[in-house]
mmCIF file with all atom_site columns, C-alpha atoms in Angstrom:
data_model
loop_
_atom_site.group_PDB
_atom_site.id
_atom_site.type_symbol
_atom_site.label_atom_id
_atom_site.label_alt_id
_atom_site.label_comp_id
_atom_site.label_asym_id
_atom_site.label_entity_id
_atom_site.label_seq_id
_atom_site.pdbx_PDB_ins_code
_atom_site.Cartn_x
_atom_site.Cartn_y
_atom_site.Cartn_z
_atom_site.occupancy
_atom_site.B_iso_or_equiv
_atom_site.pdbx_formal_charge
_atom_site.auth_seq_id
_atom_site.auth_comp_id
_atom_site.auth_asym_id
_atom_site.auth_atom_id
_atom_site.pdbx_PDB_model_num
ATOM 1   C CA . LEU L 1 1   ? 4.443   -29.089 -19.173 1.00 25.00 ? 1   LEU L CA 1
ATOM 2   C CA . GLN L 1 2   ? 6.268   -32.278 -18.337 1.00 30.00 ? 2   GLN L CA 1
ATOM 3   C CA . ALA L 1 3   ? 6.699   -31.135 -14.750 1.00 32.00 ? 3   ALA L CA 1
ATOM 4   C CA . VAL L 1 4   ? 3.025   -31.734 -13.998 1.00 29.00 ? 4   VAL L CA 1
ATOM 5   C CA . ALA L 1 5   ? 2.693   -34.986 -15.926 1.00 30.00 ? 5   ALA L CA 1
ATOM 6   C CA . GLY L 1 6   ? 2.982   -36.975 -12.692 1.00 34.00 ? 6   GLY L CA 1
ATOM 7   C CA . PRO L 1 7   ? 0.585   -37.115 -9.753  1.00 33.00 ? 7   PRO L CA 1
ATOM 8   C CA . ILE L 1 8   ? -0.871  -33.867 -8.427  1.00 33.00 ? 8   ILE L CA 1
ATOM 9   C CA . GLU L 1 9   ? 0.962   -34.541 -5.162  1.00 39.00 ? 9   GLU L CA 1
ATOM 10  C CA . SER L 1 10  ? 4.104   -33.259 -6.897  1.00 40.00 ? 10  SER L CA 1
ATOM 11  C CA . LEU L 1 11  ? 2.732   -29.724 -6.543  1.00 38.00 ? 11  LEU L CA 1
ATOM 12  C CA . ARG L 1 12  ? 2.518   -29.956 -2.783  1.00 40.00 ? 12  ARG L CA 1
ATOM 13  C CA . GLY L 1 13  ? 6.161   -29.107 -2.338  1.00 44.00 ? 13  GLY L CA 1
ATOM 14  C CA . ALA L 1 14  ? 5.700   -25.732 -4.001  1.00 44.00 ? 14  ALA L CA 1
ATOM 15  C CA . ASP L 1 15  ? 5.257   -23.050 -1.376  1.00 44.00 ? 15  ASP L CA 1
ATOM 16  C CA . THR L 1 16  ? 5.232   -19.979 -3.594  1.00 44.00 ? 16  THR L CA 1
ATOM 17  C CA . ALA L 1 17  ? 3.867   -18.903 -6.940  1.00 42.00 ? 17  ALA L CA 1
ATOM 18  C CA . TYR L 1 18  ? 7.440   -18.750 -8.229  1.00 44.00 ? 18  TYR L CA 1
ATOM 19  C CA . GLU L 1 19  ? 8.032   -22.416 -7.332  1.00 49.00 ? 19  GLU L CA 1
ATOM 20  C CA . LEU L 1 20  ? 4.747   -23.404 -8.963  1.00 43.00 ? 20  LEU L CA 1
ATOM 21  C CA . ALA L 1 21  ? 5.738   -21.556 -12.118 1.00 44.00 ? 21  ALA L CA 1
ATOM 22  C CA . THR L 1 22  ? 9.082   -23.330 -12.135 1.00 49.00 ? 22  THR L CA 1
ATOM 23  C CA . GLN L 1 23  ? 7.432   -26.741 -11.795 1.00 48.00 ? 23  GLN L CA 1
ATOM 24  C CA . ILE L 1 24  ? 5.236   -26.259 -14.853 1.00 40.00 ? 24  ILE L CA 1
ATOM 25  C CA . GLY L 1 25  ? 7.873   -24.503 -16.919 1.00 45.00 ? 25  GLY L CA 1
ATOM 26  C CA . GLN L 1 26  ? 6.219   -21.087 -16.892 1.00 42.00 ? 26  GLN L CA 1
ATOM 27  C CA . ARG L 1 27  ? 7.508   -17.624 -16.116 1.00 44.00 ? 27  ARG L CA 1
ATOM 28  C CA . SER L 1 28  ? 6.867   -16.367 -12.617 1.00 41.00 ? 28  SER L CA 1
ATOM 29  C CA . PRO L 1 29  ? 3.337   -14.894 -12.432 1.00 38.00 ? 29  PRO L CA 1
ATOM 30  C CA . VAL L 1 30  ? 4.268   -12.404 -9.743  1.00 39.00 ? 30  VAL L CA 1
ATOM 31  C CA . ALA L 1 31  ? 2.425   -9.164  -10.492 1.00 37.00 ? 31  ALA L CA 1
ATOM 32  C CA . THR L 1 32  ? 4.777   -6.710  -8.859  1.00 39.00 ? 32  THR L CA 1
ATOM 33  C CA . SER L 1 33  ? 3.837   -3.271  -10.149 1.00 43.00 ? 33  SER L CA 1
ATOM 34  C CA . SER L 1 34  ? 5.163   0.207   -9.530  1.00 55.00 ? 34  SER L CA 1
ATOM 35  C CA . THR L 1 35  ? 3.253   2.553   -11.836 1.00 73.00 ? 35  THR L CA 1
ATOM 36  C CA . PRO L 1 36  ? -0.486  3.325   -11.908 1.00 77.00 ? 36  PRO L CA 1
ATOM 37  C CA . GLU L 1 37  ? -0.722  1.816   -15.389 1.00 74.00 ? 37  GLU L CA 1
ATOM 38  C CA . GLU L 1 38  ? 0.984   -1.418  -14.310 1.00 75.00 ? 38  GLU L CA 1
ATOM 39  C CA . ILE L 1 39  ? -1.130  -1.641  -11.185 1.00 74.00 ? 39  ILE L CA 1
ATOM 40  C CA . ALA L 1 40  ? -4.285  -1.359  -13.288 1.00 70.00 ? 40  ALA L CA 1
ATOM 41  C CA . GLN L 1 41  ? -3.147  -4.485  -15.160 1.00 70.00 ? 41  GLN L CA 1
ATOM 42  C CA . ILE L 1 42  ? -2.619  -6.636  -12.059 1.00 70.00 ? 42  ILE L CA 1
ATOM 43  C CA . GLY L 1 43  ? -6.040  -8.250  -12.409 1.00 64.00 ? 43  GLY L CA 1
ATOM 44  C CA . ASN L 1 44  ? -5.497  -9.199  -16.045 1.00 68.00 ? 44  ASN L CA 1
ATOM 45  C CA . LYS L 1 45  ? -1.992  -10.549 -15.398 1.00 70.00 ? 45  LYS L CA 1
ATOM 46  C CA . THR L 1 46  ? -3.081  -12.631 -12.441 1.00 65.00 ? 46  THR L CA 1
ATOM 47  C CA . ALA L 1 47  ? -6.104  -14.033 -14.248 1.00 60.00 ? 47  ALA L CA 1
ATOM 48  C CA . SER L 1 48  ? -3.833  -14.968 -17.137 1.00 64.00 ? 48  SER L CA 1
ATOM 49  C CA . ALA L 1 49  ? -1.444  -16.738 -14.756 1.00 65.00 ? 49  ALA L CA 1
ATOM 50  C CA . LEU L 1 50  ? -4.301  -18.710 -13.194 1.00 62.00 ? 50  LEU L CA 1
ATOM 51  C CA . ALA L 1 51  ? -5.543  -19.686 -16.645 1.00 59.00 ? 51  ALA L CA 1
ATOM 52  C CA . THR L 1 52  ? -2.052  -20.887 -17.572 1.00 64.00 ? 52  THR L CA 1
ATOM 53  C CA . TYR L 1 53  ? -1.879  -23.106 -14.498 1.00 61.00 ? 53  TYR L CA 1
ATOM 54  C CA . TYR L 1 54  ? -5.370  -24.459 -15.133 1.00 61.00 ? 54  TYR L CA 1
ATOM 55  C CA . GLN L 1 55  ? -4.608  -25.335 -18.762 1.00 65.00 ? 55  GLN L CA 1
ATOM 56  C CA . ALA L 1 56  ? -1.361  -27.043 -17.780 1.00 65.00 ? 56  ALA L CA 1
ATOM 57  C CA . LEU L 1 57  ? -3.095  -29.184 -15.185 1.00 64.00 ? 57  LEU L CA 1
ATOM 58  C CA . VAL L 1 58  ? -6.012  -30.094 -17.444 1.00 66.00 ? 58  VAL L CA 1
ATOM 59  C CA . ARG L 1 59  ? -3.728  -31.123 -20.310 1.00 72.00 ? 59  ARG L CA 1
ATOM 60  C CA . ASN L 1 60  ? -1.925  -33.474 -17.969 1.00 70.00 ? 60  ASN L CA 1
ATOM 61  C CA . ASN L 1 61  ? -5.094  -34.851 -16.341 1.00 73.00 ? 61  ASN L CA 1
ATOM 62  C CA . ALA L 1 62  ? -3.883  -33.412 -13.034 1.00 65.00 ? 62  ALA L CA 1
ATOM 63  C CA . TYR L 1 63  ? -6.608  -30.877 -12.291 1.00 60.00 ? 63  TYR L CA 1
ATOM 64  C CA . THR L 1 64  ? -8.784  -31.184 -9.189  1.00 67.00 ? 64  THR L CA 1
ATOM 65  C CA . PRO L 1 65  ? -10.671 -28.449 -7.317  1.00 66.00 ? 65  PRO L CA 1
ATOM 66  C CA . GLU L 1 66  ? -8.247  -28.939 -4.435  1.00 71.00 ? 66  GLU L CA 1
ATOM 67  C CA . ALA L 1 67  ? -5.268  -28.419 -6.755  1.00 64.00 ? 67  ALA L CA 1
ATOM 68  C CA . GLY L 1 68  ? -6.859  -25.275 -8.150  1.00 59.00 ? 68  GLY L CA 1
ATOM 69  C CA . GLY L 1 69  ? -7.448  -23.964 -4.652  1.00 63.00 ? 69  GLY L CA 1
ATOM 70  C CA . ARG L 1 70  ? -3.861  -24.586 -3.649  1.00 66.00 ? 70  ARG L CA 1
ATOM 71  C CA . ILE L 1 71  ? -2.592  -22.728 -6.702  1.00 60.00 ? 71  ILE L CA 1
ATOM 72  C CA . ALA L 1 72  ? -4.874  -19.744 -6.035  1.00 59.00 ? 72  ALA L CA 1
ATOM 73  C CA . ASN L 1 73  ? -3.801  -19.619 -2.382  1.00 65.00 ? 73  ASN L CA 1
ATOM 74  C CA . ARG L 1 74  ? -0.119  -19.700 -3.298  1.00 64.00 ? 74  ARG L CA 1
ATOM 75  C CA . LEU L 1 75  ? -0.516  -17.146 -6.063  1.00 63.00 ? 75  LEU L CA 1
ATOM 76  C CA . ALA L 1 76  ? -2.355  -14.569 -3.946  1.00 61.00 ? 76  ALA L CA 1
ATOM 77  C CA . PRO L 1 77  ? 0.606   -13.491 -1.755  1.00 63.00 ? 77  PRO L CA 1
ATOM 78  C CA . SER L 1 78  ? 2.653   -12.859 -4.897  1.00 63.00 ? 78  SER L CA 1
ATOM 79  C CA . VAL L 1 79  ? 0.198   -10.296 -6.239  1.00 69.00 ? 79  VAL L CA 1
ATOM 80  C CA . VAL L 1 80  ? 1.921   -7.133  -5.058  1.00 71.00 ? 80  VAL L CA 1
ATOM 81  C CA . ALA L 1 81  ? 1.225   -3.491  -5.807  1.00 79.00 ? 81  ALA L CA 1
ATOM 82  C CA . ARG L 1 82  ? 4.201   -1.246  -5.120  1.00 84.00 ? 82  ARG L CA 1
ATOM 83  C CA . VAL L 1 83  ? 2.519   2.113   -4.895  1.00 89.00 ? 83  VAL L CA 1
ATOM 84  C CA . PRO L 1 84  ? 4.477   4.941   -6.567  1.00 88.00 ? 84  PRO L CA 1
ATOM 85  C CA . TYR L 1 85  ? 4.701   8.263   -4.750  1.00 89.00 ? 85  TYR L CA 1
ATOM 86  C CA . SER L 1 86  ? 7.015   11.255  -4.519  1.00 90.00 ? 86  SER L CA 1
ATOM 87  C CA . MET L 1 87  ? 9.419   10.951  -1.602  1.00 92.00 ? 87  MET L CA 1
ATOM 88  C CA . TYR L 1 88  ? 11.108  13.545  0.576   1.00 92.00 ? 88  TYR L CA 1
ATOM 89  C CA . ASP L 1 89  ? 14.622  13.308  1.972   1.00 92.00 ? 89  ASP L CA 1
ATOM 90  C CA . LEU L 1 90  ? 16.586  15.201  4.601   1.00 94.00 ? 90  LEU L CA 1
ATOM 91  C CA . ALA L 1 91  ? 17.937  17.625  2.023   1.00 93.00 ? 91  ALA L CA 1
ATOM 92  C CA . SER L 1 92  ? 14.441  18.673  0.956   1.00 93.00 ? 92  SER L CA 1
ATOM 93  C CA . ILE L 1 93  ? 13.265  20.099  4.301   1.00 95.00 ? 93  ILE L CA 1
ATOM 94  C CA . PRO L 1 94  ? 14.304  23.278  6.155   1.00 96.00 ? 94  PRO L CA 1
ATOM 95  C CA . THR L 1 95  ? 16.026  22.575  9.476   1.00 97.00 ? 95  THR L CA 1
ATOM 96  C CA . ASP L 1 96  ? 17.221  24.603  12.457  1.00 97.00 ? 96  ASP L CA 1
ATOM 97  C CA . GLN L 1 97  ? 20.127  23.732  14.712  1.00 98.00 ? 97  GLN L CA 1
ATOM 98  C CA . ASP L 1 98  ? 18.133  25.027  17.685  1.00 98.00 ? 98  ASP L CA 1
ATOM 99  C CA . THR L 1 99  ? 16.853  21.859  19.369  1.00 97.00 ? 99  THR L CA 1
ATOM 100 C CA . SER L 1 100 ? 15.787  23.447  22.650  1.00 97.00 ? 100 SER L CA 1
ATOM 101 C CA . VAL L 1 101 ? 12.457  22.729  24.280  1.00 96.00 ? 101 VAL L CA 1
ATOM 102 C CA . ALA L 1 102 ? 11.212  26.139  23.163  1.00 96.00 ? 102 ALA L CA 1
ATOM 103 C CA . ALA L 1 103 ? 12.147  25.334  19.558  1.00 97.00 ? 103 ALA L CA 1
ATOM 104 C CA . VAL L 1 104 ? 10.352  22.001  19.765  1.00 97.00 ? 104 VAL L CA 1
ATOM 105 C CA . VAL L 1 105 ? 7.222   23.713  21.111  1.00 96.00 ? 105 VAL L CA 1
ATOM 106 C CA . ARG L 1 106 ? 7.284   26.112  18.148  1.00 97.00 ? 106 ARG L CA 1
ATOM 107 C CA . TYR L 1 107 ? 7.779   23.179  15.816  1.00 97.00 ? 107 TYR L CA 1
ATOM 108 C CA . ARG L 1 108 ? 4.876   21.255  17.264  1.00 97.00 ? 108 ARG L CA 1
ATOM 109 C CA . THR L 1 109 ? 2.585   24.267  16.970  1.00 97.00 ? 109 THR L CA 1
ATOM 110 C CA . ALA L 1 110 ? 3.586   24.709  13.326  1.00 97.00 ? 110 ALA L CA 1
ATOM 111 C CA . MET L 1 111 ? 2.954   21.010  12.707  1.00 97.00 ? 111 MET L CA 1
ATOM 112 C CA . GLN L 1 112 ? -0.541  21.230  14.134  1.00 97.00 ? 112 GLN L CA 1
ATOM 113 C CA . ALA L 1 113 ? -1.325  23.982  11.646  1.00 97.00 ? 113 ALA L CA 1
ATOM 114 C CA . SER L 1 114 ? 0.264   22.223  8.661   1.00 97.00 ? 114 SER L CA 1
ATOM 115 C CA . LEU L 1 115 ? -1.580  18.965  9.371   1.00 97.00 ? 115 LEU L CA 1
ATOM 116 C CA . ALA L 1 116 ? -4.962  20.705  9.625   1.00 97.00 ? 116 ALA L CA 1
ATOM 117 C CA . PRO L 1 117 ? -6.176  19.301  6.251   1.00 97.00 ? 117 PRO L CA 1
ATOM 118 C CA . LEU L 1 118 ? -6.243  15.835  7.821   1.00 97.00 ? 118 LEU L CA 1
ATOM 119 C CA . GLN L 1 119 ? -8.989  16.989  10.176  1.00 96.00 ? 119 GLN L CA 1
ATOM 120 C CA . LYS L 1 120 ? -11.279 17.166  7.146   1.00 97.00 ? 120 LYS L CA 1
ATOM 121 C CA . ASN L 1 121 ? -11.050 13.380  6.793   1.00 97.00 ? 121 ASN L CA 1
ATOM 122 C CA . ALA L 1 122 ? -13.937 12.547  9.096   1.00 94.00 ? 122 ALA L CA 1
ATOM 123 C CA . ALA L 1 123 ? -14.491 8.976   7.859   1.00 96.00 ? 123 ALA L CA 1
ATOM 124 C CA . TYR L 1 124 ? -12.120 6.029   8.213   1.00 95.00 ? 124 TYR L CA 1
ATOM 125 C CA . GLU L 1 125 ? -10.779 5.447   4.715   1.00 96.00 ? 125 GLU L CA 1
ATOM 126 C CA . LEU L 1 126 ? -11.285 1.687   4.794   1.00 94.00 ? 126 LEU L CA 1
ATOM 127 C CA . ASP L 1 127 ? -14.917 2.236   5.758   1.00 95.00 ? 127 ASP L CA 1
ATOM 128 C CA . LEU L 1 128 ? -15.311 4.371   2.633   1.00 96.00 ? 128 LEU L CA 1
ATOM 129 C CA . TYR L 1 129 ? -13.848 1.604   0.513   1.00 94.00 ? 129 TYR L CA 1
ATOM 130 C CA . ASN L 1 130 ? -16.099 -0.998  2.117   1.00 93.00 ? 130 ASN L CA 1
ATOM 131 C CA . GLY L 1 131 ? -19.048 1.320   1.592   1.00 95.00 ? 131 GLY L CA 1
ATOM 132 C CA . TYR L 1 132 ? -18.389 1.340   -2.132  1.00 95.00 ? 132 TYR L CA 1
ATOM 133 C CA . VAL L 1 133 ? -17.958 -2.434  -2.263  1.00 91.00 ? 133 VAL L CA 1
ATOM 134 C CA . GLN L 1 134 ? -21.299 -2.915  -0.526  1.00 94.00 ? 134 GLN L CA 1
ATOM 135 C CA . THR L 1 135 ? -23.338 -0.267  -2.385  1.00 96.00 ? 135 THR L CA 1
ATOM 136 C CA . ARG L 1 136 ? -21.427 0.645   -5.585  1.00 95.00 ? 136 ARG L CA 1
ATOM 137 C CA . ASP L 1 137 ? -22.189 4.263   -4.717  1.00 98.00 ? 137 ASP L CA 1
ATOM 138 C CA . ALA L 1 138 ? -19.448 6.291   -6.435  1.00 97.00 ? 138 ALA L CA 1
ATOM 139 C CA . ASP L 1 139 ? -19.704 8.979   -3.760  1.00 98.00 ? 139 ASP L CA 1
ATOM 140 C CA . TYR L 1 140 ? -17.592 6.746   -1.511  1.00 97.00 ? 140 TYR L CA 1
ATOM 141 C CA . LEU L 1 141 ? -14.822 6.771   -4.102  1.00 97.00 ? 141 LEU L CA 1
ATOM 142 C CA . SER L 1 142 ? -15.072 10.547  -4.414  1.00 98.00 ? 142 SER L CA 1
ATOM 143 C CA . GLN L 1 143 ? -14.623 10.816  -0.658  1.00 98.00 ? 143 GLN L CA 1
ATOM 144 C CA . MET L 1 144 ? -11.555 8.571   -0.870  1.00 98.00 ? 144 MET L CA 1
ATOM 145 C CA . LYS L 1 145 ? -10.064 10.795  -3.572  1.00 98.00 ? 145 LYS L CA 1
ATOM 146 C CA . THR L 1 146 ? -10.749 13.871  -1.445  1.00 98.00 ? 146 THR L CA 1
ATOM 147 C CA . ALA L 1 147 ? -9.101  12.227  1.543   1.00 98.00 ? 147 ALA L CA 1
ATOM 148 C CA . ALA L 1 148 ? -6.071  11.394  -0.605  1.00 97.00 ? 148 ALA L CA 1
ATOM 149 C CA . GLU L 1 149 ? -5.810  15.027  -1.694  1.00 98.00 ? 149 GLU L CA 1
ATOM 150 C CA . ASN L 1 150 ? -5.977  16.149  1.926   1.00 97.00 ? 150 ASN L CA 1
ATOM 151 C CA . TYR L 1 151 ? -3.012  13.908  2.741   1.00 97.00 ? 151 TYR L CA 1
ATOM 152 C CA . ARG L 1 152 ? -1.017  15.392  -0.112  1.00 96.00 ? 152 ARG L CA 1
ATOM 153 C CA . THR L 1 153 ? -1.941  18.943  0.898   1.00 97.00 ? 153 THR L CA 1
ATOM 154 C CA . ALA L 1 154 ? -0.899  18.232  4.469   1.00 97.00 ? 154 ALA L CA 1
ATOM 155 C CA . ALA L 1 155 ? 2.404   16.803  3.246   1.00 96.00 ? 155 ALA L CA 1
ATOM 156 C CA . THR L 1 156 ? 3.082   19.842  1.066   1.00 96.00 ? 156 THR L CA 1
ATOM 157 C CA . GLN L 1 157 ? 2.389   22.236  3.923   1.00 96.00 ? 157 GLN L CA 1
ATOM 158 C CA . THR L 1 158 ? 4.361   20.158  6.431   1.00 97.00 ? 158 THR L CA 1
ATOM 159 C CA . ALA L 1 159 ? 7.369   20.076  4.114   1.00 96.00 ? 159 ALA L CA 1
ATOM 160 C CA . ARG L 1 160 ? 7.656   23.861  4.578   1.00 96.00 ? 160 ARG L CA 1
ATOM 161 C CA . VAL L 1 161 ? 7.792   23.694  8.370   1.00 97.00 ? 161 VAL L CA 1
ATOM 162 C CA . VAL L 1 162 ? 11.204  24.510  9.870   1.00 97.00 ? 162 VAL L CA 1
ATOM 163 C CA . VAL L 1 163 ? 12.320  21.415  11.765  1.00 97.00 ? 163 VAL L CA 1
ATOM 164 C CA . PRO L 1 164 ? 14.670  21.114  14.753  1.00 97.00 ? 164 PRO L CA 1
ATOM 165 C CA . ALA L 1 165 ? 17.690  19.249  13.441  1.00 97.00 ? 165 ALA L CA 1
ATOM 166 C CA . ASP L 1 166 ? 17.235  16.312  15.799  1.00 97.00 ? 166 ASP L CA 1
ATOM 167 C CA . ALA L 1 167 ? 13.656  15.799  14.547  1.00 97.00 ? 167 ALA L CA 1
ATOM 168 C CA . ALA L 1 168 ? 14.507  15.821  10.844  1.00 96.00 ? 168 ALA L CA 1
ATOM 169 C CA . ALA L 1 169 ? 14.428  12.045  10.325  1.00 96.00 ? 169 ALA L CA 1
ATOM 170 C CA . TYR L 1 170 ? 11.060  11.742  12.084  1.00 96.00 ? 170 TYR L CA 1
ATOM 171 C CA . HIS L 1 171 ? 9.720   14.628  10.035  1.00 96.00 ? 171 HIS L CA 1
ATOM 172 C CA . VAL L 1 172 ? 10.744  13.014  6.745   1.00 95.00 ? 172 VAL L CA 1
ATOM 173 C CA . GLY L 1 173 ? 9.143   9.776   7.885   1.00 96.00 ? 173 GLY L CA 1
ATOM 174 C CA . VAL L 1 174 ? 5.819   11.552  8.453   1.00 96.00 ? 174 VAL L CA 1
ATOM 175 C CA . LEU L 1 175 ? 6.004   13.300  5.078   1.00 96.00 ? 175 LEU L CA 1
ATOM 176 C CA . ASN L 1 176 ? 6.653   10.084  3.166   1.00 95.00 ? 176 ASN L CA 1
ATOM 177 C CA . ALA L 1 177 ? 3.989   8.185   5.073   1.00 96.00 ? 177 ALA L CA 1
ATOM 178 C CA . MET L 1 178 ? 1.379   10.783  4.097   1.00 96.00 ? 178 MET L CA 1
ATOM 179 C CA . GLN L 1 179 ? 2.538   10.719  0.488   1.00 95.00 ? 179 GLN L CA 1
ATOM 180 C CA . GLU L 1 180 ? 2.340   6.925   0.364   1.00 95.00 ? 180 GLU L CA 1
ATOM 181 C CA . PHE L 1 181 ? -1.056  6.778   2.062   1.00 96.00 ? 181 PHE L CA 1
ATOM 182 C CA . GLY L 1 182 ? -2.570  9.389   -0.236  1.00 97.00 ? 182 GLY L CA 1
ATOM 183 C CA . ALA L 1 183 ? -1.254  7.626   -3.337  1.00 94.00 ? 183 ALA L CA 1
ATOM 184 C CA . THR L 1 184 ? -2.617  4.305   -2.098  1.00 95.00 ? 184 THR L CA 1
ATOM 185 C CA . LEU L 1 185 ? -6.075  5.759   -1.532  1.00 97.00 ? 185 LEU L CA 1
ATOM 186 C CA . ASP L 1 186 ? -6.090  7.200   -5.042  1.00 96.00 ? 186 ASP L CA 1
ATOM 187 C CA . LEU L 1 187 ? -5.210  3.844   -6.595  1.00 93.00 ? 187 LEU L CA 1
ATOM 188 C CA . MET L 1 188 ? -7.783  2.000   -4.497  1.00 94.00 ? 188 MET L CA 1
ATOM 189 C CA . ALA L 1 189 ? -10.473 4.374   -5.713  1.00 96.00 ? 189 ALA L CA 1
ATOM 190 C CA . ASP L 1 190 ? -9.296  4.135   -9.330  1.00 94.00 ? 190 ASP L CA 1
ATOM 191 C CA . ASN L 1 191 ? -9.279  0.315   -9.323  1.00 89.00 ? 191 ASN L CA 1
ATOM 192 C CA . ALA L 1 192 ? -12.167 -0.469  -6.981  1.00 91.00 ? 192 ALA L CA 1
ATOM 193 C CA . ASP L 1 193 ? -14.035 -2.472  -9.627  1.00 88.00 ? 193 ASP L CA 1
ATOM 194 C CA . ASP L 1 194 ? -11.159 -4.893  -10.234 1.00 81.00 ? 194 ASP L CA 1
ATOM 195 C CA . PRO L 1 195 ? -11.245 -7.516  -7.446  1.00 75.00 ? 195 PRO L CA 1
ATOM 196 C CA . ILE L 1 196 ? -7.737  -8.880  -8.002  1.00 70.00 ? 196 ILE L CA 1
ATOM 197 C CA . THR L 1 197 ? -6.105  -5.468  -8.222  1.00 79.00 ? 197 THR L CA 1
ATOM 198 C CA . SER L 1 198 ? -8.106  -4.416  -5.172  1.00 82.00 ? 198 SER L CA 1
ATOM 199 C CA . LEU L 1 199 ? -6.711  -7.394  -3.260  1.00 77.00 ? 199 LEU L CA 1
ATOM 200 C CA . ALA L 1 200 ? -3.174  -6.262  -4.042  1.00 80.00 ? 200 ALA L CA 1
ATOM 201 C CA . LEU L 1 201 ? -3.981  -2.678  -3.108  1.00 87.00 ? 201 LEU L CA 1
ATOM 202 C CA . LEU L 1 202 ? -5.547  -3.718  0.193   1.00 87.00 ? 202 LEU L CA 1
ATOM 203 C CA . GLN L 1 203 ? -2.198  -5.258  1.081   1.00 84.00 ? 203 GLN L CA 1
ATOM 204 C CA . ALA L 1 204 ? -0.546  -1.994  0.068   1.00 88.00 ? 204 ALA L CA 1
ATOM 205 C CA . TYR L 1 205 ? -3.107  -0.122  2.196   1.00 92.00 ? 205 TYR L CA 1
ATOM 206 C CA . ASN L 1 206 ? -2.190  -2.156  5.263   1.00 91.00 ? 206 ASN L CA 1
ATOM 207 C CA . LYS L 1 207 ? 1.481   -1.350  4.720   1.00 92.00 ? 207 LYS L CA 1
ATOM 208 C CA . ALA L 1 208 ? 0.786   2.349   4.167   1.00 94.00 ? 208 ALA L CA 1
ATOM 209 C CA . GLU L 1 209 ? -1.451  2.548   7.226   1.00 95.00 ? 209 GLU L CA 1
ATOM 210 C CA . ASN L 1 210 ? 1.224   0.900   9.367   1.00 95.00 ? 210 ASN L CA 1
ATOM 211 C CA . ASN L 1 211 ? 3.780   3.371   8.049   1.00 95.00 ? 211 ASN L CA 1
ATOM 212 C CA . MET L 1 212 ? 1.458   6.222   9.021   1.00 96.00 ? 212 MET L CA 1
ATOM 213 C CA . LEU L 1 213 ? 1.009   4.887   12.543  1.00 95.00 ? 213 LEU L CA 1
ATOM 214 C CA . ASN L 1 214 ? 4.719   4.182   12.987  1.00 96.00 ? 214 ASN L CA 1
ATOM 215 C CA . SER L 1 215 ? 5.914   7.525   11.650  1.00 96.00 ? 215 SER L CA 1
ATOM 216 C CA . PHE L 1 216 ? 3.507   9.609   13.709  1.00 96.00 ? 216 PHE L CA 1
ATOM 217 C CA . GLY L 1 217 ? 4.230   7.394   16.702  1.00 95.00 ? 217 GLY L CA 1
ATOM 218 C CA . ALA L 1 218 ? 7.961   8.021   16.345  1.00 96.00 ? 218 ALA L CA 1
ATOM 219 C CA . LEU L 1 219 ? 7.359   11.788  16.148  1.00 96.00 ? 219 LEU L CA 1
ATOM 220 C CA . SER L 1 220 ? 5.136   11.657  19.230  1.00 96.00 ? 220 SER L CA 1
ATOM 221 C CA . ALA L 1 221 ? 7.859   9.762   21.105  1.00 96.00 ? 221 ALA L CA 1
ATOM 222 C CA . TYR L 1 222 ? 10.315  12.495  20.100  1.00 96.00 ? 222 TYR L CA 1
ATOM 223 C CA . TYR L 1 223 ? 8.025   15.143  21.615  1.00 96.00 ? 223 TYR L CA 1
ATOM 224 C CA . THR L 1 224 ? 7.803   13.118  24.820  1.00 96.00 ? 224 THR L CA 1
ATOM 225 C CA . ARG L 1 225 ? 11.578  12.737  25.112  1.00 96.00 ? 225 ARG L CA 1
ATOM 226 C CA . LYS L 1 226 ? 12.156  16.447  24.591  1.00 95.00 ? 226 LYS L CA 1
ATOM 227 C CA . ARG L 1 227 ? 9.699   17.354  27.359  1.00 91.00 ? 227 ARG L CA 1
ATOM 228 C CA . SER L 1 228 ? 11.251  14.998  29.882  1.00 87.00 ? 228 SER L CA 1
#
């Protein structure tokens, strides 16, 4: 704890939770998790890290509310939930060397049918999560779990679609995005009562949502190129 024995200004040079941990002689508090069980412990691990910082500062007469706020702000970005999900690769999907416009039209029609389960997701998933936060009505979480299952069902069905060879990479991207998004929704619903874990999962949600938009956008661009 000698690193914080001096003025509190010495902490100002620390830009990350790792650097803060180094300054007070502690292990990095980064809560990077990749299994559902580890993710469920993010809140406890982060709270423990904050308590460690607080005790170190108090023992060295260096604690102020401002110092505590700076530590919390620098710790937050390091709380990461790496959502586990089953991934597809190019070898796991059926492909066809026919890349003609007619083949692409057949492919698109098959995709519309395989993605039909997503049409059951009438509500925006983040609205469901916010609904639970505001009301604590567990029905919102049930709807999130149902939405997650619809994403997985759509992925399973879409993985059976025969894909024109030049669309294979886009197809795999869509499959993995749906898998990731569904897994993220499940974990958000399972950990909705833990504010710190929820913070980490909201970051994961943003990433998963972006991956969904990007993957479907890339597939849409492929359709457009083939028609031109």
